[in-house]
mmCIF file of C-alpha atoms in Angstrom:
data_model
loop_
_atom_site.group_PDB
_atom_site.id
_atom_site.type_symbol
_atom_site.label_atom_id
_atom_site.label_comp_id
_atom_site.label_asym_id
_atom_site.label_seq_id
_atom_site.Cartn_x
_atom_site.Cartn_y
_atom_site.Cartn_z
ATOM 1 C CA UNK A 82 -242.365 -5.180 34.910
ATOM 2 C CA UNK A 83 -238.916 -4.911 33.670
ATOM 3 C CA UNK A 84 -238.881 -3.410 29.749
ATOM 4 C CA UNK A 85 -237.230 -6.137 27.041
ATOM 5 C CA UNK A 86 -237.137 -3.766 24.616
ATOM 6 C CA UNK A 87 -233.514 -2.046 23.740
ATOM 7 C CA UNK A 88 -233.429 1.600 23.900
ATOM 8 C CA UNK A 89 -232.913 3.120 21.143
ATOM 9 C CA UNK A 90 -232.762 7.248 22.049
ATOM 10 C CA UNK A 91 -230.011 8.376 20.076
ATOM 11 C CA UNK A 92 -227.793 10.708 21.703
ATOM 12 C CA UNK A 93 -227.245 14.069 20.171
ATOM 13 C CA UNK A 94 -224.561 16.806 21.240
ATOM 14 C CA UNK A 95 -224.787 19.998 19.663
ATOM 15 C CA UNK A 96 -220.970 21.680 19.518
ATOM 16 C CA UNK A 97 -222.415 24.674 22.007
ATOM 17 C CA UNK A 98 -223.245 22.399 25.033
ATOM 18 C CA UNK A 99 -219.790 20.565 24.360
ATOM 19 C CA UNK A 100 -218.118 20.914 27.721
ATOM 20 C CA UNK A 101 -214.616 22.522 26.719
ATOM 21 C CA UNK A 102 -211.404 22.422 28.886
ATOM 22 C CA UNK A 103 -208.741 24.833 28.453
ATOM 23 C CA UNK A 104 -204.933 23.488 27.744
ATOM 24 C CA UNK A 105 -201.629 25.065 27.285
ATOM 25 C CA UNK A 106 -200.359 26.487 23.591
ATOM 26 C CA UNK A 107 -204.062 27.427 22.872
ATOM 27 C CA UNK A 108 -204.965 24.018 23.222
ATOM 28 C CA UNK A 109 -208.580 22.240 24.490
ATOM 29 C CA UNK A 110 -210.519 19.152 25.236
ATOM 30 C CA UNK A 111 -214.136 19.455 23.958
ATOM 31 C CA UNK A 112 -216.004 16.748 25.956
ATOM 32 C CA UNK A 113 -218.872 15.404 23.864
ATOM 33 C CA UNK A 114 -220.034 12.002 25.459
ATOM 34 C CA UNK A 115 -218.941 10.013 28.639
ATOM 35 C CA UNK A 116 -219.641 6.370 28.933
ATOM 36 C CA UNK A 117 -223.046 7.196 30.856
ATOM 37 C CA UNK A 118 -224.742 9.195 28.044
ATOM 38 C CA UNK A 119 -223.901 5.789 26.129
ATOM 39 C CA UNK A 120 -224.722 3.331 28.149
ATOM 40 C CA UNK A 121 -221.119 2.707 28.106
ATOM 41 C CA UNK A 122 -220.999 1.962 24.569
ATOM 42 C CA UNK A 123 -217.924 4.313 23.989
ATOM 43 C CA UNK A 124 -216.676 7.869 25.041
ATOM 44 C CA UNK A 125 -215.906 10.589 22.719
ATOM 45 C CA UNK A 126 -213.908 13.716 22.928
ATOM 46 C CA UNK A 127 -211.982 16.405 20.885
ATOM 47 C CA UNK A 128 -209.022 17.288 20.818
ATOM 48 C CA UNK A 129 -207.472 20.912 20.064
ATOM 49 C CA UNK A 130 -203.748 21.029 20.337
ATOM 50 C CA UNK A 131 -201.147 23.786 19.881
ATOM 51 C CA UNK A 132 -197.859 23.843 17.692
ATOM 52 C CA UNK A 133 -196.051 20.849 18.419
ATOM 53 C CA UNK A 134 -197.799 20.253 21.765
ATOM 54 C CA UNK A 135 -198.004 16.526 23.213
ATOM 55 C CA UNK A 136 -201.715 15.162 23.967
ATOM 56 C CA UNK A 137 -200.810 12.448 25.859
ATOM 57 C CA UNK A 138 -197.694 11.170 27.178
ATOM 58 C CA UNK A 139 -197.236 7.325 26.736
ATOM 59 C CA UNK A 140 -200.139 4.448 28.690
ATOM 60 C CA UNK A 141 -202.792 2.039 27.620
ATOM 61 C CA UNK A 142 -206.029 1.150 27.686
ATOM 62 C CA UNK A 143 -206.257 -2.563 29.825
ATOM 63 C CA UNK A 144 -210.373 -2.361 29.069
ATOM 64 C CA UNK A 145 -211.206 -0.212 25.760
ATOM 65 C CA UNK A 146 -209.727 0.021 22.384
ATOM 66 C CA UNK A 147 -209.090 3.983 21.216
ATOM 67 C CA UNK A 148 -209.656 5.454 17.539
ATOM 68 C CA UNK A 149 -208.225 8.743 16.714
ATOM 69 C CA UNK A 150 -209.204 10.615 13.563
ATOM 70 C CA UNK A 151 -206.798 13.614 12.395
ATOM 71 C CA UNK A 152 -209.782 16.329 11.783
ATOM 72 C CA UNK A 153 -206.973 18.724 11.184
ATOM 73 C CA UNK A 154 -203.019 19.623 11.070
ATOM 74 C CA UNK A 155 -200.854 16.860 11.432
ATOM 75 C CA UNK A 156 -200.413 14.169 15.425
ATOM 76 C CA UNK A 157 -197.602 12.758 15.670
ATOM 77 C CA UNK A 158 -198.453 9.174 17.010
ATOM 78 C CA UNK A 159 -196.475 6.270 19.218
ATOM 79 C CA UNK A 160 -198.490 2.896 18.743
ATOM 80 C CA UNK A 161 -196.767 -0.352 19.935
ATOM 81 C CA UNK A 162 -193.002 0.964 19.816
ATOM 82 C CA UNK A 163 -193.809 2.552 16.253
ATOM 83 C CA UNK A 164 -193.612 6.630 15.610
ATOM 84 C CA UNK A 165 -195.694 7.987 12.542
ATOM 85 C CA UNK A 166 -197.491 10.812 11.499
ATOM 86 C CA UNK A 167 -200.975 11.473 10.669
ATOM 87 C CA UNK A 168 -201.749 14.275 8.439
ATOM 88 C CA UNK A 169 -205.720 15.201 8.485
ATOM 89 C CA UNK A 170 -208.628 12.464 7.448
ATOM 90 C CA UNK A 171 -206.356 10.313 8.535
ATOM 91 C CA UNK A 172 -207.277 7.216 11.521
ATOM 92 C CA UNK A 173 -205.566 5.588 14.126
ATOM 93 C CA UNK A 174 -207.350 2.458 15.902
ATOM 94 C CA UNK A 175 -205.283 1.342 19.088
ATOM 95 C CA UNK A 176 -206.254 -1.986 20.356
ATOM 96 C CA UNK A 177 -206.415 -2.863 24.429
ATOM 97 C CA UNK A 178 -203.135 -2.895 26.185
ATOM 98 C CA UNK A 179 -201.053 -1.480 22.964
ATOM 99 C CA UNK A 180 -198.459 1.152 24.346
ATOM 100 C CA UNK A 181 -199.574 4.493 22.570
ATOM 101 C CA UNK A 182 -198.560 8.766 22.716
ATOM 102 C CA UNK A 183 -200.061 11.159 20.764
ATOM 103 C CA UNK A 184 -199.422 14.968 19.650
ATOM 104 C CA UNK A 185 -199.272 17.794 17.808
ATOM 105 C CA UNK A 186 -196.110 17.684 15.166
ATOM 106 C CA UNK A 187 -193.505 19.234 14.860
ATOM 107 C CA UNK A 188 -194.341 22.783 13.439
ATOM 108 C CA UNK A 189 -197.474 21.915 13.170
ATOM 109 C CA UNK A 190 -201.154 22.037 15.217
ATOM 110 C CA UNK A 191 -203.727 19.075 15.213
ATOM 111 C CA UNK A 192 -207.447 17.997 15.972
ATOM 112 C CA UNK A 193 -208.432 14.551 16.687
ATOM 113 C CA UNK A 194 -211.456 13.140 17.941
ATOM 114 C CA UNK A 195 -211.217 10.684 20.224
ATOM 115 C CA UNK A 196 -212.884 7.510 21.106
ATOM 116 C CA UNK A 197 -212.776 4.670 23.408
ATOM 117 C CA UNK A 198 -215.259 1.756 23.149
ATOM 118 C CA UNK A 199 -216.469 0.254 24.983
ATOM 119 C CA UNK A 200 -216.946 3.799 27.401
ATOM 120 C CA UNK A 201 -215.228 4.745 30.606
ATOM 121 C CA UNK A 202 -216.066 7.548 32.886
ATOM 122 C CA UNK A 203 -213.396 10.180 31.634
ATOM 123 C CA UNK A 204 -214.335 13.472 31.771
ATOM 124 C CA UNK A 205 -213.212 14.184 35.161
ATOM 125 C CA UNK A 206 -210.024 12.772 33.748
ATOM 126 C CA UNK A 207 -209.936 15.540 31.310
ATOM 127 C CA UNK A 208 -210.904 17.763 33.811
ATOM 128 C CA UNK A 209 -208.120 17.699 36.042
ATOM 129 C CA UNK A 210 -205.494 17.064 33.275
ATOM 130 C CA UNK A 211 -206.752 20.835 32.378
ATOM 131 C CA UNK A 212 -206.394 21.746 36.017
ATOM 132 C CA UNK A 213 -202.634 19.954 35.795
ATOM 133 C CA UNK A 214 -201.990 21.896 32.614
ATOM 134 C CA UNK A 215 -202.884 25.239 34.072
ATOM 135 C CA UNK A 216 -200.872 24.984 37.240
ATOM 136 C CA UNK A 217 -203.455 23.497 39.454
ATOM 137 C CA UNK A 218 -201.733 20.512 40.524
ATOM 138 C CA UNK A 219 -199.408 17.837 39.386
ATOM 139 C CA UNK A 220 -199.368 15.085 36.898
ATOM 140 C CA UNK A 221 -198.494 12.650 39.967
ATOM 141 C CA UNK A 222 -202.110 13.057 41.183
ATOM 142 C CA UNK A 223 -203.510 11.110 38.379
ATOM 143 C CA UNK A 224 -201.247 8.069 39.579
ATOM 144 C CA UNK A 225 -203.521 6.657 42.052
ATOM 145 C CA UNK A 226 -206.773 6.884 39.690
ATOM 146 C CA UNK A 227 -205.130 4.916 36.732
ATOM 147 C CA UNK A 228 -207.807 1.755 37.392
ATOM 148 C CA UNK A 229 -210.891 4.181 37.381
ATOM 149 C CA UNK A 230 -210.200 5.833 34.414
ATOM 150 C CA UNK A 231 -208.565 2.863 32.281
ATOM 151 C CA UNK A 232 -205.505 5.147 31.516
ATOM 152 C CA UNK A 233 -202.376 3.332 32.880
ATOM 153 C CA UNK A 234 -198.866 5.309 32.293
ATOM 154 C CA UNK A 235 -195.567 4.343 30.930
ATOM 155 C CA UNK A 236 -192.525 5.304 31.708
ATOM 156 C CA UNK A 237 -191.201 6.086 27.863
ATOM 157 C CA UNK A 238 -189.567 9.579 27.852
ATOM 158 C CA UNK A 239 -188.346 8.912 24.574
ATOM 159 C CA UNK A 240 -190.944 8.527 22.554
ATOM 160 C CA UNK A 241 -190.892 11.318 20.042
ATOM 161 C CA UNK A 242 -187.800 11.131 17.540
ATOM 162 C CA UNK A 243 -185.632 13.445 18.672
#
């Protein structure tokens, strides 16, 4: 007989089991939940990133909406044809199929936590952008998964002020 009764396990990810990713410039992905340890209720990650690196060039999310929280340093954000910066305890909340870019600043690092709700499967996402960052393929091979992992690129080279 088929249980009524939500489940209510909380989840609980200790910083040492995080999965981490290396980047470029020192940077890293700390992957703390994918959709399936939330029963797709949202995915959560961290983000480490270097002096002035980027984090993500310009896409949307067609499915989830994405918060950002500025842990630390200053991100430099594009949301919706807008550029500002976010200086730490600072938040960011990017609605379905709103253009957005995010990194470090200028002179600057950052750390933002991540998440999308309602969840996607995106660590292996994160996983091969870390491959692409260290020379172990190219950005182009993310193209044809842009569907799976609700992450669909824009062409906006422009996005920072110069």
């Amino acid at each position: 007989m088929a249980s009524t009764e939500q489940d209510t396990r909380a989840l609980v990810v200790h910083g040492e089991d995080a999965e981490v990713v290396g980047l470029p410039h020192g940077g890293a992905f700390r992957l703390l939940a994918d959709a399936g340890a939330t029963r797709g209720a949202l995915g959560v990650n961290s983000l480490t990133l270097g002096v002035g690196a980027d984090g993500a060039r310009p896409h949307r999310h067609m499915l989830s909406t994405e918060l950002f929280y500025v842990v630390g340093g200053k991100a430099v954000f594009y949301v919706g044809g807008d550029v500002v910066t976010v200086e730490a305890g600072g938040l960011v909340v990017v609605p379905p199929g709103t253009p957005h870019a995010f990194g470090a600043a200028e002179g600057s690092t950052a750390e933002v936590l991540a998440v999308l709700t309602p969840g996607v499967e995106r660590f292996e996402y994160f996983r091969r952008l870390g491959r692409i960052g260290g020379g172990q393929g190219s950005f182009d091979s993310l193209l044809p998964d842009q569907e799976r992992f609700d992450v669909h690129f824009l062409d906006l080279p422009h996005w920072r002020s110069p």
